Amino acid sequence: KAGVTQTPRYLIKTRGQQVTLSCSPISGHRSVSWYQQTPGQGLQFLFEYFSETQRNKGNFPGRFSGRQFSNSRSEMNVSTLELGDSALYLCASSSRQGSGANVLTFGAGSRLTVL
Amino acid sequence: QKEVEQNSGPLSVPEGAIASLNCTYGDRGSQSFFWYRQYSGKSPELIMSIYSNGDKEDGRFTAQLNKASQYVSLLIRDSQPSDSATYLCAVLFGNEKLTFGTGTRLTIIP
């Protein structure tokens, strides 16, 4: 069973640019969550999508947005990048039903550097 | 109180000893609790989940939950150098948002 796939793994952008990150969940998982990880703040919840609908949202500015497609793949977008957006962006999928409903399986992450 | 609190460490434990990791949370209505392990440069991976008060054992790992005290812990018996990692406590709150603590960095000393 393939795991959670995130692309790209590494990227470098400059301030003011925008970036789109992609996440393919485990087959059969309908929930995709996004987290930002930085050394000082730890894992911060961005948002969760389930069946193409945003189910939960964290406390991030509107520059951070996401969406989910009918095949459960998800993308997140950050516009007008700031230096502080440099972080590891982790995507995680879960089934949200049945046994182990809320267990998250993480992808390898996308490391974003903003110069 | 912060939503999920952990001692950031570092926590140093001799090889073969018991490592004890602690976590407190702020929402009395929480029902699901998880421990994740994250090696440096890697993504978090699930070690244990616990949903009821008491102890849950899986190999060398034991998770302990006390909902009245809003406290969850992870014990690692016979600690090995390969257990050196950051351990993340995660709590599923009533709004179904899984919230992580900042993690405890554990080092097992050979």
JSON list of N, CA and C in Angstrom, two decimals, chain A residues 22-87:
[
{"chain": "A", "resi": 22, "resn": "SER", "atom": "N", "xyz": [1.70, 19.84, -3.18]},
{"chain": "A", "resi": 22, "resn": "SER", "atom": "CA", "xyz": [0.74, 18.79, -3.51]},
{"chain": "A", "resi": 22, "resn": "SER", "atom": "C", "xyz": [0.87, 17.60, -2.56]},
{"chain": "A", "resi": 23, "resn": "CYS", "atom": "N", "xyz": [-0.24, 16.93, -2.34]},
{"chain": "A", "resi": 23, "resn": "CYS", "atom": "CA", "xyz": [-0.27, 15.77, -1.44]},
{"chain": "A", "resi": 23, "resn": "CYS", "atom": "C", "xyz": [-1.22, 14.72, -1.98]},
{"chain": "A", "resi": 24, "resn": "SER", "atom": "N", "xyz": [-0.73, 13.50, -2.14]},
{"chain": "A", "resi": 24, "resn": "SER", "atom": "CA", "xyz": [-1.58, 12.37, -2.51]},
{"chain": "A", "resi": 24, "resn": "SER", "atom": "C", "xyz": [-1.71, 11.45, -1.31]},
{"chain": "A", "resi": 25, "resn": "PRO", "atom": "N", "xyz": [-2.92, 11.25, -0.80]},
{"chain": "A", "resi": 25, "resn": "PRO", "atom": "CA", "xyz": [-3.09, 10.46, 0.42]},
{"chain": "A", "resi": 25, "resn": "PRO", "atom": "C", "xyz": [-3.01, 8.96, 0.14]},
{"chain": "A", "resi": 26, "resn": "ILE", "atom": "N", "xyz": [-3.02, 8.19, 1.21]},
{"chain": "A", "resi": 26, "resn": "ILE", "atom": "CA", "xyz": [-3.09, 6.74, 1.11]},
{"chain": "A", "resi": 26, "resn": "ILE", "atom": "C", "xyz": [-4.40, 6.38, 0.41]},
{"chain": "A", "resi": 27, "resn": "SER", "atom": "N", "xyz": [-4.34, 5.39, -0.46]},
{"chain": "A", "resi": 27, "resn": "SER", "atom": "CA", "xyz": [-5.52, 4.99, -1.19]},
{"chain": "A", "resi": 27, "resn": "SER", "atom": "C", "xyz": [-6.66, 4.63, -0.23]},
{"chain": "A", "resi": 28, "resn": "GLY", "atom": "N", "xyz": [-7.82, 5.22, -0.47]},
{"chain": "A", "resi": 28, "resn": "GLY", "atom": "CA", "xyz": [-8.97, 4.96, 0.40]},
{"chain": "A", "resi": 28, "resn": "GLY", "atom": "C", "xyz": [-9.16, 5.99, 1.50]},
{"chain": "A", "resi": 29, "resn": "HIS", "atom": "N", "xyz": [-8.12, 6.76, 1.80]},
{"chain": "A", "resi": 29, "resn": "HIS", "atom": "CA", "xyz": [-8.25, 7.82, 2.80]},
{"chain": "A", "resi": 29, "resn": "HIS", "atom": "C", "xyz": [-8.90, 9.04, 2.18]},
{"chain": "A", "resi": 30, "resn": "ARG", "atom": "N", "xyz": [-9.91, 9.56, 2.84]},
{"chain": "A", "resi": 30, "resn": "ARG", "atom": "CA", "xyz": [-10.63, 10.71, 2.30]},
{"chain": "A", "resi": 30, "resn": "ARG", "atom": "C", "xyz": [-10.28, 12.01, 3.02]},
{"chain": "A", "resi": 31, "resn": "SER", "atom": "N", "xyz": [-9.51, 11.91, 4.10]},
{"chain": "A", "resi": 31, "resn": "SER", "atom": "CA", "xyz": [-9.14, 13.11, 4.84]},
{"chain": "A", "resi": 31, "resn": "SER", "atom": "C", "xyz": [-7.67, 13.44, 4.63]},
{"chain": "A", "resi": 32, "resn": "VAL", "atom": "N", "xyz": [-7.41, 14.70, 4.36]},
{"chain": "A", "resi": 32, "resn": "VAL", "atom": "CA", "xyz": [-6.03, 15.19, 4.24]},
{"chain": "A", "resi": 32, "resn": "VAL", "atom": "C", "xyz": [-5.88, 16.41, 5.15]},
{"chain": "A", "resi": 33, "resn": "SER", "atom": "N", "xyz": [-4.87, 16.36, 6.00]},
{"chain": "A", "resi": 33, "resn": "SER", "atom": "CA", "xyz": [-4.57, 17.48, 6.90]},
{"chain": "A", "resi": 33, "resn": "SER", "atom": "C", "xyz": [-3.21, 18.05, 6.55]},
{"chain": "A", "resi": 34, "resn": "TRP", "atom": "N", "xyz": [-3.06, 19.33, 6.75]},
{"chain": "A", "resi": 34, "resn": "TRP", "atom": "CA", "xyz": [-1.79, 20.01, 6.49]},
{"chain": "A", "resi": 34, "resn": "TRP", "atom": "C", "xyz": [-1.28, 20.64, 7.78]},
{"chain": "A", "resi": 35, "resn": "TYR", "atom": "N", "xyz": [0.03, 20.50, 8.01]},
{"chain": "A", "resi": 35, "resn": "TYR", "atom": "CA", "xyz": [0.67, 21.08, 9.18]},
{"chain": "A", "resi": 35, "resn": "TYR", "atom": "C", "xyz": [1.93, 21.83, 8.75]},
{"chain": "A", "resi": 36, "resn": "GLN", "atom": "N", "xyz": [2.23, 22.88, 9.49]},
{"chain": "A", "resi": 36, "resn": "GLN", "atom": "CA", "xyz": [3.49, 23.60, 9.31]},
{"chain": "A", "resi": 36, "resn": "GLN", "atom": "C", "xyz": [4.38, 23.27, 10.50]},
{"chain": "A", "resi": 37, "resn": "GLN", "atom": "N", "xyz": [5.62, 22.89, 10.23]},
{"chain": "A", "resi": 37, "resn": "GLN", "atom": "CA", "xyz": [6.53, 22.58, 11.33]},
{"chain": "A", "resi": 37, "resn": "GLN", "atom": "C", "xyz": [7.74, 23.49, 11.28]},
{"chain": "A", "resi": 38, "resn": "THR", "atom": "N", "xyz": [7.97, 24.20, 12.36]},
{"chain": "A", "resi": 38, "resn": "THR", "atom": "CA", "xyz": [9.15, 25.04, 12.52]},
{"chain": "A", "resi": 38, "resn": "THR", "atom": "C", "xyz": [9.81, 24.70, 13.84]},
{"chain": "A", "resi": 39, "resn": "PRO", "atom": "N", "xyz": [11.12, 24.96, 13.98]},
{"chain": "A", "resi": 39, "resn": "PRO", "atom": "CA", "xyz": [11.82, 24.60, 15.21]},
{"chain": "A", "resi": 39, "resn": "PRO", "atom": "C", "xyz": [11.21, 25.25, 16.46]},
{"chain": "A", "resi": 40, "resn": "GLY", "atom": "N", "xyz": [10.75, 26.48, 16.33]},
{"chain": "A", "resi": 40, "resn": "GLY", "atom": "CA", "xyz": [10.26, 27.17, 17.51]},
{"chain": "A", "resi": 40, "resn": "GLY", "atom": "C", "xyz": [8.82, 26.87, 17.87]},
{"chain": "A", "resi": 41, "resn": "GLN", "atom": "N", "xyz": [7.99, 26.61, 16.87]},
{"chain": "A", "resi": 41, "resn": "GLN", "atom": "CA", "xyz": [6.54, 26.45, 17.08]},
{"chain": "A", "resi": 41, "resn": "GLN", "atom": "C", "xyz": [6.06, 25.01, 17.03]},
{"chain": "A", "resi": 42, "resn": "GLY", "atom": "N", "xyz": [6.90, 24.10, 16.59]},
{"chain": "A", "resi": 42, "resn": "GLY", "atom": "CA", "xyz": [6.44, 22.72, 16.50]},
{"chain": "A", "resi": 42, "resn": "GLY", "atom": "C", "xyz": [5.48, 22.55, 15.33]},
{"chain": "A", "resi": 43, "resn": "LEU", "atom": "N", "xyz": [4.59, 21.56, 15.47]},
{"chain": "A", "resi": 43, "resn": "LEU", "atom": "CA", "xyz": [3.61, 21.25, 14.43]},
{"chain": "A", "resi": 43, "resn": "LEU", "atom": "C", "xyz": [2.37, 22.12, 14.62]},
{"chain": "A", "resi": 44, "resn": "GLN", "atom": "N", "xyz": [2.12, 22.98, 13.65]},
{"chain": "A", "resi": 44, "resn": "GLN", "atom": "CA", "xyz": [0.95, 23.86, 13.72]},
{"chain": "A", "resi": 44, "resn": "GLN", "atom": "C", "xyz": [-0.06, 23.44, 12.65]},
{"chain": "A", "resi": 45, "resn": "PHE", "atom": "N", "xyz": [-1.30, 23.25, 13.08]},
{"chain": "A", "resi": 45, "resn": "PHE", "atom": "CA", "xyz": [-2.36, 22.79, 12.18]},
{"chain": "A", "resi": 45, "resn": "PHE", "atom": "C", "xyz": [-2.77, 23.91, 11.23]},
{"chain": "A", "resi": 46, "resn": "LEU", "atom": "N", "xyz": [-2.79, 23.58, 9.95]},
{"chain": "A", "resi": 46, "resn": "LEU", "atom": "CA", "xyz": [-3.22, 24.55, 8.94]},
{"chain": "A", "resi": 46, "resn": "LEU", "atom": "C", "xyz": [-4.69, 24.35, 8.59]},
{"chain": "A", "resi": 47, "resn": "PHE", "atom": "N", "xyz": [-5.01, 23.20, 8.04]},
{"chain": "A", "resi": 47, "resn": "PHE", "atom": "CA", "xyz": [-6.40, 22.87, 7.70]},
{"chain": "A", "resi": 47, "resn": "PHE", "atom": "C", "xyz": [-6.52, 21.40, 7.38]},
{"chain": "A", "resi": 48, "resn": "GLU", "atom": "N", "xyz": [-7.78, 20.95, 7.36]},
{"chain": "A", "resi": 48, "resn": "GLU", "atom": "CA", "xyz": [-8.11, 19.58, 7.01]},
{"chain": "A", "resi": 48, "resn": "GLU", "atom": "C", "xyz": [-9.20, 19.60, 5.96]},
{"chain": "A", "resi": 49, "resn": "TYR", "atom": "N", "xyz": [-9.05, 18.74, 4.97]},
{"chain": "A", "resi": 49, "resn": "TYR", "atom": "CA", "xyz": [-10.08, 18.56, 3.95]},
{"chain": "A", "resi": 49, "resn": "TYR", "atom": "C", "xyz": [-10.60, 17.14, 4.00]},
{"chain": "A", "resi": 50, "resn": "PHE", "atom": "N", "xyz": [-11.89, 17.03, 3.82]},
{"chain": "A", "resi": 50, "resn": "PHE", "atom": "CA", "xyz": [-12.54, 15.71, 3.80]},
{"chain": "A", "resi": 50, "resn": "PHE", "atom": "C", "xyz": [-13.60, 15.75, 2.70]},
{"chain": "A", "resi": 51, "resn": "SER", "atom": "N", "xyz": [-13.50, 14.82, 1.78]},
{"chain": "A", "resi": 51, "resn": "SER", "atom": "CA", "xyz": [-14.44, 14.75, 0.66]},
{"chain": "A", "resi": 51, "resn": "SER", "atom": "C", "xyz": [-14.63, 16.12, 0.01]},
{"chain": "A", "resi": 52, "resn": "GLU", "atom": "N", "xyz": [-13.51, 16.75, -0.29]},
{"chain": "A", "resi": 52, "resn": "GLU", "atom": "CA", "xyz": [-13.44, 18.01, -1.05]},
{"chain": "A", "resi": 52, "resn": "GLU", "atom": "C", "xyz": [-13.94, 19.23, -0.26]},
{"chain": "A", "resi": 53, "resn": "THR", "atom": "N", "xyz": [-14.22, 19.06, 1.02]},
{"chain": "A", "resi": 53, "resn": "THR", "atom": "CA", "xyz": [-14.71, 20.18, 1.83]},
{"chain": "A", "resi": 53, "resn": "THR", "atom": "C", "xyz": [-13.73, 20.46, 2.97]},
{"chain": "A", "resi": 54, "resn": "GLN", "atom": "N", "xyz": [-13.52, 21.73, 3.24]},
{"chain": "A", "resi": 54, "resn": "GLN", "atom": "CA", "xyz": [-12.65, 22.07, 4.37]},
{"chain": "A", "resi": 54, "resn": "GLN", "atom": "C", "xyz": [-13.40, 21.76, 5.66]},
{"chain": "A", "resi": 55, "resn": "ARG", "atom": "N", "xyz": [-12.81, 20.91, 6.46]},
{"chain": "A", "resi": 55, "resn": "ARG", "atom": "CA", "xyz": [-13.50, 20.43, 7.66]},
{"chain": "A", "resi": 55, "resn": "ARG", "atom": "C", "xyz": [-13.07, 21.21, 8.90]},
{"chain": "A", "resi": 56, "resn": "ASN", "atom": "N", "xyz": [-11.80, 21.57, 8.95]},
{"chain": "A", "resi": 56, "resn": "ASN", "atom": "CA", "xyz": [-11.26, 22.32, 10.07]},
{"chain": "A", "resi": 56, "resn": "ASN", "atom": "C", "xyz": [-10.22, 23.30, 9.56]},
{"chain": "A", "resi": 57, "resn": "LYS", "atom": "N", "xyz": [-10.00, 24.36, 10.30]},
{"chain": "A", "resi": 57, "resn": "LYS", "atom": "CA", "xyz": [-9.03, 25.36, 9.87]},
{"chain": "A", "resi": 57, "resn": "LYS", "atom": "C", "xyz": [-8.27, 25.84, 11.10]},
{"chain": "A", "resi": 58, "resn": "GLY", "atom": "N", "xyz": [-6.96, 26.02, 10.96]},
{"chain": "A", "resi": 58, "resn": "GLY", "atom": "CA", "xyz": [-6.13, 26.54, 12.05]},
{"chain": "A", "resi": 58, "resn": "GLY", "atom": "C", "xyz": [-6.08, 28.05, 12.00]},
{"chain": "A", "resi": 59, "resn": "ASN", "atom": "N", "xyz": [-5.20, 28.61, 12.82]},
{"chain": "A", "resi": 59, "resn": "ASN", "atom": "CA", "xyz": [-5.10, 30.06, 12.94]},
{"chain": "A", "resi": 59, "resn": "ASN", "atom": "C", "xyz": [-3.99, 30.64, 12.06]},
{"chain": "A", "resi": 60, "resn": "PHE", "atom": "N", "xyz": [-4.13, 30.50, 10.79]},
{"chain": "A", "resi": 60, "resn": "PHE", "atom": "CA", "xyz": [-3.18, 31.04, 9.84]},
{"chain": "A", "resi": 60, "resn": "PHE", "atom": "C", "xyz": [-3.87, 32.11, 8.99]},
{"chain": "A", "resi": 61, "resn": "PRO", "atom": "N", "xyz": [-3.07, 33.09, 8.49]},
{"chain": "A", "resi": 61, "resn": "PRO", "atom": "CA", "xyz": [-3.69, 34.14, 7.67]},
{"chain": "A", "resi": 61, "resn": "PRO", "atom": "C", "xyz": [-4.25, 33.60, 6.37]},
{"chain": "A", "resi": 62, "resn": "GLY", "atom": "N", "xyz": [-5.06, 34.42, 5.72]},
{"chain": "A", "resi": 62, "resn": "GLY", "atom": "CA", "xyz": [-5.71, 34.01, 4.50]},
{"chain": "A", "resi": 62, "resn": "GLY", "atom": "C", "xyz": [-4.77, 33.72, 3.34]},
{"chain": "A", "resi": 63, "resn": "ARG", "atom": "N", "xyz": [-3.50, 34.08, 3.52]},
{"chain": "A", "resi": 63, "resn": "ARG", "atom": "CA", "xyz": [-2.52, 33.76, 2.46]},
{"chain": "A", "resi": 63, "resn": "ARG", "atom": "C", "xyz": [-2.34, 32.26, 2.29]},
{"chain": "A", "resi": 64, "resn": "PHE", "atom": "N", "xyz": [-2.72, 31.53, 3.30]},
{"chain": "A", "resi": 64, "resn": "PHE", "atom": "CA", "xyz": [-2.63, 30.07, 3.27]},
{"chain": "A", "resi": 64, "resn": "PHE", "atom": "C", "xyz": [-4.00, 29.52, 2.88]},
{"chain": "A", "resi": 65, "resn": "SER", "atom": "N", "xyz": [-4.03, 28.76, 1.82]},
{"chain": "A", "resi": 65, "resn": "SER", "atom": "CA", "xyz": [-5.29, 28.20, 1.37]},
{"chain": "A", "resi": 65, "resn": "SER", "atom": "C", "xyz": [-5.05, 26.78, 0.85]},
{"chain": "A", "resi": 66, "resn": "GLY", "atom": "N", "xyz": [-6.12, 26.06, 0.70]},
{"chain": "A", "resi": 66, "resn": "GLY", "atom": "CA", "xyz": [-5.99, 24.70, 0.22]},
{"chain": "A", "resi": 66, "resn": "GLY", "atom": "C", "xyz": [-7.23, 24.27, -0.53]},
{"chain": "A", "resi": 67, "resn": "ARG", "atom": "N", "xyz": [-7.13, 23.09, -1.09]},
{"chain": "A", "resi": 67, "resn": "ARG", "atom": "CA", "xyz": [-8.29, 22.50, -1.73]},
{"chain": "A", "resi": 67, "resn": "ARG", "atom": "C", "xyz": [-8.07, 21.01, -1.86]},
{"chain": "A", "resi": 68, "resn": "GLN", "atom": "N", "xyz": [-9.15, 20.30, -2.10]},
{"chain": "A", "resi": 68, "resn": "GLN", "atom": "CA", "xyz": [-9.06, 18.85, -2.28]},
{"chain": "A", "resi": 68, "resn": "GLN", "atom": "C", "xyz": [-9.86, 18.47, -3.51]},
{"chain": "A", "resi": 69, "resn": "PHE", "atom": "N", "xyz": [-9.34, 17.55, -4.25]},
{"chain": "A", "resi": 69, "resn": "PHE", "atom": "CA", "xyz": [-9.96, 17.12, -5.50]},
{"chain": "A", "resi": 69, "resn": "PHE", "atom": "C", "xyz": [-10.80, 15.85, -5.27]},
{"chain": "A", "resi": 70, "resn": "SER", "atom": "N", "xyz": [-11.53, 15.47, -6.27]},
{"chain": "A", "resi": 70, "resn": "SER", "atom": "CA", "xyz": [-12.43, 14.33, -6.13]},
{"chain": "A", "resi": 70, "resn": "SER", "atom": "C", "xyz": [-11.68, 13.02, -5.89]},
{"chain": "A", "resi": 71, "resn": "ASN", "atom": "N", "xyz": [-10.42, 12.97, -6.28]},
{"chain": "A", "resi": 71, "resn": "ASN", "atom": "CA", "xyz": [-9.63, 11.74, -6.03]},
{"chain": "A", "resi": 71, "resn": "ASN", "atom": "C", "xyz": [-8.90, 11.81, -4.69]},
{"chain": "A", "resi": 72, "resn": "SER", "atom": "N", "xyz": [-9.27, 12.78, -3.85]},
{"chain": "A", "resi": 72, "resn": "SER", "atom": "CA", "xyz": [-8.73, 13.02, -2.50]},
{"chain": "A", "resi": 72, "resn": "SER", "atom": "C", "xyz": [-7.35, 13.67, -2.48]},
{"chain": "A", "resi": 73, "resn": "ARG", "atom": "N", "xyz": [-6.71, 13.82, -3.62]},
{"chain": "A", "resi": 73, "resn": "ARG", "atom": "CA", "xyz": [-5.46, 14.57, -3.65]},
{"chain": "A", "resi": 73, "resn": "ARG", "atom": "C", "xyz": [-5.73, 16.00, -3.21]},
{"chain": "A", "resi": 74, "resn": "SER", "atom": "N", "xyz": [-4.73, 16.57, -2.52]},
{"chain": "A", "resi": 74, "resn": "SER", "atom": "CA", "xyz": [-4.92, 17.92, -1.99]},
{"chain": "A", "resi": 74, "resn": "SER", "atom": "C", "xyz": [-3.75, 18.81, -2.38]},
{"chain": "A", "resi": 75, "resn": "GLU", "atom": "N", "xyz": [-4.03, 20.07, -2.47]},
{"chain": "A", "resi": 75, "resn": "GLU", "atom": "CA", "xyz": [-2.99, 21.07, -2.69]},
{"chain": "A", "resi": 75, "resn": "GLU", "atom": "C", "xyz": [-3.14, 22.16, -1.64]},
{"chain": "A", "resi": 76, "resn": "MET", "atom": "N", "xyz": [-2.02, 22.74, -1.26]},
{"chain": "A", "resi": 76, "resn": "MET", "atom": "CA", "xyz": [-2.08, 23.95, -0.45]},
{"chain": "A", "resi": 76, "resn": "MET", "atom": "C", "xyz": [-1.27, 25.03, -1.14]},
{"chain": "A", "resi": 77, "resn": "ASN", "atom": "N", "xyz": [-1.72, 26.23, -1.01]},
{"chain": "A", "resi": 77, "resn": "ASN", "atom": "CA", "xyz": [-1.11, 27.37, -1.67]},
{"chain": "A", "resi": 77, "resn": "ASN", "atom": "C", "xyz": [-0.78, 28.44, -0.63]},
{"chain": "A", "resi": 78, "resn": "VAL", "atom": "N", "xyz": [0.40, 29.02, -0.78]},
{"chain": "A", "resi": 78, "resn": "VAL", "atom": "CA", "xyz": [0.76, 30.16, 0.06]},
{"chain": "A", "resi": 78, "resn": "VAL", "atom": "C", "xyz": [1.08, 31.32, -0.88]},
{"chain": "A", "resi": 79, "resn": "SER", "atom": "N", "xyz": [0.38, 32.40, -0.73]},
{"chain": "A", "resi": 79, "resn": "SER", "atom": "CA", "xyz": [0.61, 33.56, -1.60]},
{"chain": "A", "resi": 79, "resn": "SER", "atom": "C", "xyz": [1.43, 34.60, -0.84]},
{"chain": "A", "resi": 80, "resn": "THR", "atom": "N", "xyz": [2.01, 35.51, -1.59]},
{"chain": "A", "resi": 80, "resn": "THR", "atom": "CA", "xyz": [2.80, 36.61, -1.03]},
{"chain": "A", "resi": 80, "resn": "THR", "atom": "C", "xyz": [3.71, 36.11, 0.08]},
{"chain": "A", "resi": 81, "resn": "LEU", "atom": "N", "xyz": [4.62, 35.24, -0.27]},
{"chain": "A", "resi": 81, "resn": "LEU", "atom": "CA", "xyz": [5.48, 34.59, 0.71]},
{"chain": "A", "resi": 81, "resn": "LEU", "atom": "C", "xyz": [6.26, 35.57, 1.55]},
{"chain": "A", "resi": 82, "resn": "GLU", "atom": "N", "xyz": [6.40, 35.22, 2.83]},
{"chain": "A", "resi": 82, "resn": "GLU", "atom": "CA", "xyz": [7.20, 35.98, 3.78]},
{"chain": "A", "resi": 82, "resn": "GLU", "atom": "C", "xyz": [8.32, 35.10, 4.29]},
{"chain": "A", "resi": 83, "resn": "LEU", "atom": "N", "xyz": [9.38, 35.74, 4.83]},
{"chain": "A", "resi": 83, "resn": "LEU", "atom": "CA", "xyz": [10.52, 34.97, 5.34]},
{"chain": "A", "resi": 83, "resn": "LEU", "atom": "C", "xyz": [10.07, 33.95, 6.38]},
{"chain": "A", "resi": 84, "resn": "GLY", "atom": "N", "xyz": [9.09, 34.35, 7.19]},
{"chain": "A", "resi": 84, "resn": "GLY", "atom": "CA", "xyz": [8.61, 33.48, 8.27]},
{"chain": "A", "resi": 84, "resn": "GLY", "atom": "C", "xyz": [7.85, 32.26, 7.78]},
{"chain": "A", "resi": 85, "resn": "ASP", "atom": "N", "xyz": [7.58, 32.19, 6.49]},
{"chain": "A", "resi": 85, "resn": "ASP", "atom": "CA", "xyz": [6.89, 31.02, 5.95]},
{"chain": "A", "resi": 85, "resn": "ASP", "atom": "C", "xyz": [7.85, 29.86, 5.70]},
{"chain": "A", "resi": 86, "resn": "SER", "atom": "N", "xyz": [9.13, 30.10, 5.86]},
{"chain": "A", "resi": 86, "resn": "SER", "atom": "CA", "xyz": [10.12, 29.03, 5.71]},
{"chain": "A", "resi": 86, "resn": "SER", "atom": "C", "xyz": [9.85, 27.97, 6.76]},
{"chain": "A", "resi": 87, "resn": "ALA", "atom": "N", "xyz": [9.61, 26.76, 6.31]},
{"chain": "A", "resi": 87, "resn": "ALA", "atom": "CA", "xyz": [9.21, 25.69, 7.23]},
{"chain": "A", "resi": 87, "resn": "ALA", "atom": "C", "xyz": [9.14, 24.38, 6.48]}
]
